[in-house]
PDB file of C-alpha atoms in Angstrom:
ATOM      1  CA  PRO A   1       1.040 -14.331 -14.513  1.00  0.00           C
ATOM      2  CA  PRO A   2       0.008 -14.706 -18.129  1.00  0.00           C
ATOM      3  CA  TYR A   3      -2.840 -17.215 -17.718  1.00  0.00           C
ATOM      4  CA  TYR A   4      -5.051 -15.622 -15.109  1.00  0.00           C
ATOM      5  CA  ASP A   5      -5.927 -12.302 -13.557  1.00  0.00           C
ATOM      6  CA  SER A   6      -3.992 -12.047 -10.312  1.00  0.00           C
ATOM      7  CA  LEU A   7      -6.324  -9.389  -8.885  1.00  0.00           C
ATOM      8  CA  LEU A   8      -7.847 -10.886  -5.746  1.00  0.00           C
ATOM      9  CA  ALA A   9      -9.787  -7.922  -4.465  1.00  0.00           C
ATOM     10  CA  LYS A  10     -10.355  -4.264  -5.082  1.00  0.00           C
ATOM     11  CA  LEU A  11     -10.574  -1.830  -2.223  1.00  0.00           C
ATOM     12  CA  ILE A  12     -12.455   1.410  -2.809  1.00  0.00           C
ATOM     13  CA  VAL A  13     -12.423   3.894   0.059  1.00  0.00           C
ATOM     14  CA  HIS A  14     -13.742   7.407   0.410  1.00  0.00           C
ATOM     15  CA  GLY A  15     -13.889   9.990   3.130  1.00  0.00           C
ATOM     16  CA  GLY A  16     -14.878  13.569   3.724  1.00  0.00           C
ATOM     17  CA  ASN A  17     -11.298  14.627   2.989  1.00  0.00           C
ATOM     18  CA  ARG A  18      -7.908  13.115   2.165  1.00  0.00           C
ATOM     19  CA  THR A  19      -7.003  12.519   5.809  1.00  0.00           C
ATOM     20  CA  ASP A  20     -10.230  10.609   6.439  1.00  0.00           C
ATOM     21  CA  ALA A  21      -9.818   8.564   3.268  1.00  0.00           C
ATOM     22  CA  VAL A  22      -6.242   7.587   4.161  1.00  0.00           C
ATOM     23  CA  ALA A  23      -7.297   6.601   7.697  1.00  0.00           C
ATOM     24  CA  ARG A  24     -10.159   4.499   6.346  1.00  0.00           C
ATOM     25  CA  THR A  25      -7.852   2.847   3.836  1.00  0.00           C
ATOM     26  CA  LYS A  26      -5.387   1.901   6.579  1.00  0.00           C
ATOM     27  CA  GLN A  27      -8.226   0.505   8.670  1.00  0.00           C
ATOM     28  CA  ALA A  28      -9.602  -1.496   5.742  1.00  0.00           C
ATOM     29  CA  LEU A  29      -6.179  -2.951   4.896  1.00  0.00           C
ATOM     30  CA  THR A  30      -5.809  -4.076   8.504  1.00  0.00           C
ATOM     31  CA  GLY A  31      -8.985  -6.117   8.062  1.00  0.00           C
ATOM     32  CA  PHE A  32      -7.783  -8.009   4.984  1.00  0.00           C
ATOM     33  CA  LEU A  33      -6.827 -11.623   5.612  1.00  0.00           C
ATOM     34  CA  ILE A  34      -5.350 -13.409   2.614  1.00  0.00           C
ATOM     35  CA  GLU A  35      -3.542 -16.667   3.251  1.00  0.00           C
ATOM     36  CA  GLY A  36      -1.299 -18.803   1.090  1.00  0.00           C
ATOM     37  CA  ILE A  37       0.194 -16.113  -1.139  1.00  0.00           C
ATOM     38  CA  ASP A  38       2.119 -12.886  -0.795  1.00  0.00           C
ATOM     39  CA  THR A  39       0.148  -9.693  -1.349  1.00  0.00           C
ATOM     40  CA  GLY A  40       0.922  -6.035  -1.891  1.00  0.00           C
ATOM     41  CA  ILE A  41      -0.696  -5.041   1.404  1.00  0.00           C
ATOM     42  CA  PRO A  42       2.581  -4.342   3.269  1.00  0.00           C
ATOM     43  CA  PHE A  43       3.700  -2.189   0.339  1.00  0.00           C
ATOM     44  CA  LEU A  44       0.420  -0.267   0.339  1.00  0.00           C
ATOM     45  CA  ARG A  45       0.731   0.326   4.087  1.00  0.00           C
ATOM     46  CA  ALA A  46       4.236   1.718   3.569  1.00  0.00           C
ATOM     47  CA  VAL A  47       2.924   4.129   0.939  1.00  0.00           C
ATOM     48  CA  LEU A  48       0.084   5.235   3.202  1.00  0.00           C
ATOM     49  CA  ASP A  49       2.540   5.935   6.037  1.00  0.00           C
ATOM     50  CA  ASP A  50       4.969   7.956   3.923  1.00  0.00           C
ATOM     51  CA  PRO A  51       5.043  11.642   4.963  1.00  0.00           C
ATOM     52  CA  ASP A  52       5.276  12.797   1.332  1.00  0.00           C
ATOM     53  CA  TYR A  53       2.140  10.839   0.464  1.00  0.00           C
ATOM     54  CA  LEU A  54       0.289  11.989   3.563  1.00  0.00           C
ATOM     55  CA  ASN A  55       1.073  15.622   2.737  1.00  0.00           C
ATOM     56  CA  GLY A  56       0.068  15.220  -0.913  1.00  0.00           C
ATOM     57  CA  GLU A  57       3.607  15.995  -2.054  1.00  0.00           C
ATOM     58  CA  VAL A  58       3.721  13.384  -4.806  1.00  0.00           C
ATOM     59  CA  ASN A  59       3.832  13.393  -8.580  1.00  0.00           C
ATOM     60  CA  ILE A  60       3.738  10.719 -11.274  1.00  0.00           C
ATOM     61  CA  HIS A  61       7.402   9.823 -10.664  1.00  0.00           C
ATOM     62  CA  TRP A  62       7.256   9.808  -6.866  1.00  0.00           C
ATOM     63  CA  LEU A  63       6.542   6.109  -6.375  1.00  0.00           C
ATOM     64  CA  GLU A  64       9.211   5.136  -8.871  1.00  0.00           C
ATOM     65  CA  GLY A  65      11.747   6.946  -6.702  1.00  0.00           C
ATOM     66  CA  LYS A  66      10.558   5.175  -3.545  1.00  0.00           C
ATOM     67  CA  LEU A  67      10.483   1.561  -4.790  1.00  0.00           C
ATOM     68  CA  GLU A  68      14.025   0.691  -3.736  1.00  0.00           C
ATOM     69  CA  GLU A  69      13.530   2.213  -0.283  1.00  0.00           C
ATOM     70  CA  TYR A  70      10.236   0.375   0.250  1.00  0.00           C
ATOM     71  CA  SER A  71      11.638  -2.886  -1.077  1.00  0.00           C
ATOM     72  CA  ALA A  72      14.581  -2.785   1.339  1.00  0.00           C
ATOM     73  CA  SER A  73      12.360  -1.827   4.268  1.00  0.00           C
ATOM     74  CA  LEU A  74       9.820  -4.568   3.575  1.00  0.00           C
ATOM     75  CA  SER A  75      12.555  -7.179   3.114  1.00  0.00           C
ATOM     76  CA  LYS A  76      13.952  -6.307   6.559  1.00  0.00           C
ATOM     77  CA  GLN A  77      10.492  -6.629   8.110  1.00  0.00           C
ATOM     78  CA  GLN A  78       9.964 -10.073   6.574  1.00  0.00           C
ATOM     79  CA  THR A  79      13.270 -11.416   7.905  1.00  0.00           C
ATOM     80  CA  SER A  80      12.794 -10.131  11.451  1.00  0.00           C
TER      81      SER A  80
END
């Protein structure tokens, strides 16, 4: 939106290694409760569960190639 900053919160997570950091991020996202608006949390959870992401097999174009897949998957979840 052009008239305000839509950022509601910033989540910064760290861990002893990538696996720990991903696990802590998932746990932190589970604790978020935001009511009244849609958020990107389901999308972020999908990214964090993706085997390519978990294995570090991503590049700068990786997410671009996954958007359609994630969008379809999240739409199905919302309607069920």
